[in-house]
Amino acid sequence: MPGNVLLLLVLIPDLMRTGASHLSRLTGPLQVNIALLDLLLFLYNVPVMFGNMLFESWRLGYVVCVTYNSLSLSIIFADFYSLLAVSLLRYMAVIHPTRTLAVSQRLIGWACVFIWALSFLFSIPLWIHYTTVEMEGETYCVNQMPKQQLSLYFRLLGGMAFLLPMLVMILCYSSIIFTLWVRRGLAIHTASSLQVNRRATVVALVTVVTFVVMWVPYWLVVFLMKDGELLTTGPRYLASNLTTLLAYANRCVNPIICFSLSSQCQAGLRKFVRRTGCCL
C-alpha cells in the first residue's frame, strides 16, 4: 500500500506538467486510475478478506458482504481494461503515431469514467444476489444466484474481463515488439523516439505479463468451478484462497515495476523527494 500511495504522489503532479510527451500525458490518467484501484483494493477488500479467513462464519454484516464481493469484481474488471487502454495507446504511438495526436487527455479521462461505469455494470448481478443468511445459528455471506446461472456468469465474466483483454494486449505487444525490435522501427520514428518507445514498452509489457501470470490461477479456479461446487472440500477452498491472495499480491508489484524500470517514475520520484525536503 505505501508503494501505491507513493506512486500516486509521483504520477498526479505529472498530469499537469506541460513538458511531458503527448503519450505520457495520455497514459498518465490511466496509470493514476490503476493506482487508485490498487489502493482501494488494499484499503477495503484485503482487510475484509483476511478478517473473513479468521472465522468460519461471516461476522462483518450485510453491507460489507455485498460491497466486498461486488467491489472486488469491479476492481478486477477496471484494472484489466485500464491496462488494455494503455496497451492500445502504446500500439497507436508505435504503429500509427500521428493518430495519437487526435487523442486528448480529456478523452482519456472520460475513458476512465467509462471503465468504472462498465465495471459497475458487470458487477450488478453480485450487488443484487449477495446477501447474508442464517444457518444453524451461524451467519454466512452467500451468492443466491441459481447455481447454473452463477457458473455461466463467472465464465462469461472471465471471458470478458480476462480472456478478451489479454488476447488484445498480446496482439498489441506482438505488433509493437515486431516493429521496434525486428523491423528496427518505422521510418517516421527517430533514433531517440525509438529508444524512448522501446523503454516504455518494456515497462508496460512487464506490467501486463506480471498481471496476467499472477491472475491466471485465479481465473483457472473460476473456469473450473462447476455449478458452485468448487469450495465444497478443504483443498478446493484452500486453492481458492491461495489464488485470490496471489492475484491480490499482484497489486504490490505494480509500484515496484514502475520505480525499478520506468525512467519517468524515477524522475518523478526524485522531484517528489526534492519537494518534500527528503534525501535518498
Coordinates of C-alpha atoms in Angstrom, one line a residue, residues 71-211:
L71 CA -16.2 -4.2 -5.4
S72 CA -13.7 -7.0 -5.8
L73 CA -15.2 -7.8 -9.2
S74 CA -15.4 -4.2 -10.3
I75 CA -11.8 -3.5 -9.4
I76 CA -10.6 -6.6 -11.3
F77 CA -12.6 -5.6 -14.4
A78 CA -11.5 -1.9 -14.3
D79 CA -7.8 -2.9 -13.7
F80 CA -7.8 -5.1 -16.8
Y81 CA -9.5 -2.6 -19.1
S82 CA -7.2 0.2 -17.8
L83 CA -4.2 -1.9 -18.8
L84 CA -5.9 -2.7 -22.1
A85 CA -6.3 1.1 -22.8
V86 CA -2.6 1.7 -22.0
S87 CA -1.7 -1.2 -24.4
L88 CA -3.9 0.3 -27.2
L89 CA -2.3 3.8 -26.7
R90 CA 1.2 2.3 -26.9
Y91 CA 0.2 0.4 -30.0
M92 CA -1.1 3.6 -31.7
A93 CA 2.0 5.5 -30.6
V94 CA 4.3 3.0 -32.3
I95 CA 2.3 1.7 -35.3
H96 CA 0.2 4.8 -36.0
P97 CA 2.0 7.7 -34.2
T98 CA 0.1 10.5 -35.9
R99 CA -3.3 9.2 -34.8
T100 CA -2.4 9.6 -31.1
L101 CA -2.3 13.4 -31.7
A102 CA -6.1 13.4 -32.2
V103 CA -6.5 11.8 -28.7
S104 CA -6.8 14.3 -25.9
Q105 CA -6.2 13.9 -22.1
R106 CA -9.9 14.9 -21.6
L107 CA -10.9 11.9 -23.8
I108 CA -8.7 9.6 -21.7
G109 CA -10.4 11.0 -18.6
W110 CA -13.8 10.1 -20.0
A111 CA -12.4 6.7 -20.9
C112 CA -11.5 6.2 -17.2
V113 CA -15.1 7.1 -16.2
F114 CA -16.5 4.7 -18.8
I115 CA -14.3 1.9 -17.5
W116 CA -15.6 2.5 -13.9
A117 CA -19.2 2.6 -15.2
L118 CA -18.7 -0.6 -17.3
S119 CA -17.1 -2.4 -14.3
F120 CA -20.1 -1.4 -12.1
L121 CA -22.5 -2.6 -14.8
F122 CA -20.9 -6.1 -14.9
S123 CA -21.0 -6.3 -11.1
I124 CA -24.7 -5.6 -10.8
P125 CA -25.7 -9.3 -10.5
L126 CA -23.5 -9.5 -7.5
W127 CA -25.0 -6.4 -5.9
I128 CA -28.4 -8.0 -6.4
H129 CA -27.7 -11.6 -5.3
Y130 CA -25.2 -11.4 -2.5
T131 CA -26.8 -11.5 1.0
T132 CA -26.3 -12.9 4.5
V133 CA -28.2 -16.0 5.6
E134 CA -28.6 -17.7 8.9
M135 CA -27.9 -21.5 9.0
E136 CA -27.7 -23.5 12.3
G137 CA -27.1 -20.4 14.3
E138 CA -24.3 -19.1 12.1
T139 CA -24.3 -16.2 9.6
Y140 CA -22.9 -16.7 6.1
C141 CA -22.3 -14.4 3.2
V142 CA -23.6 -16.2 0.1
N143 CA -24.5 -15.6 -3.5
Q144 CA -28.1 -16.6 -4.0
M145 CA -27.9 -16.7 -7.8
P146 CA -29.1 -20.1 -9.2
K147 CA -26.1 -22.4 -9.5
Q148 CA -26.2 -22.8 -13.2
Q149 CA -26.6 -19.1 -13.8
L150 CA -23.7 -18.4 -11.3
S151 CA -21.4 -20.7 -13.2
L152 CA -22.3 -19.2 -16.5
Y153 CA -22.0 -15.7 -15.2
F154 CA -18.4 -16.1 -13.9
R155 CA -17.3 -17.9 -17.1
L156 CA -18.8 -15.1 -19.2
L157 CA -17.1 -12.6 -16.9
G158 CA -13.8 -14.4 -17.2
G159 CA -14.0 -14.2 -20.9
M160 CA -15.0 -10.5 -20.9
A161 CA -12.8 -9.3 -18.0
F162 CA -9.7 -11.5 -18.6
L163 CA -9.5 -13.5 -21.8
L164 CA -10.6 -10.9 -24.3
P165 CA -8.4 -8.0 -23.0
M166 CA -5.5 -10.5 -22.6
L167 CA -5.7 -11.6 -26.2
V168 CA -6.0 -8.0 -27.4
M169 CA -2.9 -7.0 -25.3
I170 CA -1.0 -9.9 -26.7
L171 CA -1.8 -8.8 -30.3
C172 CA -0.8 -5.2 -29.5
Y173 CA 2.5 -6.0 -27.9
S174 CA 3.4 -8.6 -30.6
S175 CA 3.0 -5.9 -33.2
I176 CA 4.9 -3.4 -31.1
I177 CA 7.8 -5.8 -30.5
F178 CA 8.0 -6.7 -34.2
T179 CA 8.1 -3.1 -35.2
L180 CA 10.6 -1.8 -32.6
W181 CA 13.0 -4.7 -32.4
V182 CA 12.5 -6.8 -35.6
R183 CA 11.9 -4.1 -38.1
R184 CA 14.0 -1.6 -36.1
G185 CA 11.2 0.9 -36.1
L186 CA 9.2 2.6 -38.8
A187 CA 10.9 5.3 -40.8
I188 CA 8.8 8.0 -39.1
H189 CA 10.5 7.2 -35.8
T190 CA 13.7 9.0 -34.9
A191 CA 16.5 7.2 -33.1
S192 CA 15.7 9.0 -29.8
S193 CA 11.9 8.3 -30.1
L194 CA 12.6 4.7 -30.9
Q195 CA 14.7 4.3 -27.8
V196 CA 12.0 6.0 -25.6
N197 CA 9.3 3.8 -27.1
R198 CA 11.3 0.7 -26.5
R199 CA 12.0 1.6 -22.9
A200 CA 8.3 2.5 -22.2
T201 CA 7.2 -0.7 -24.0
V202 CA 9.4 -2.8 -21.8
V203 CA 7.8 -1.3 -18.6
A204 CA 4.3 -1.7 -19.9
L205 CA 4.9 -5.3 -21.2
V206 CA 6.5 -6.4 -17.8
T207 CA 3.5 -4.9 -16.0
V208 CA 1.0 -6.7 -18.3
V209 CA 2.9 -10.1 -18.2
T210 CA 3.2 -10.0 -14.4
F211 CA -0.5 -9.0 -14.1

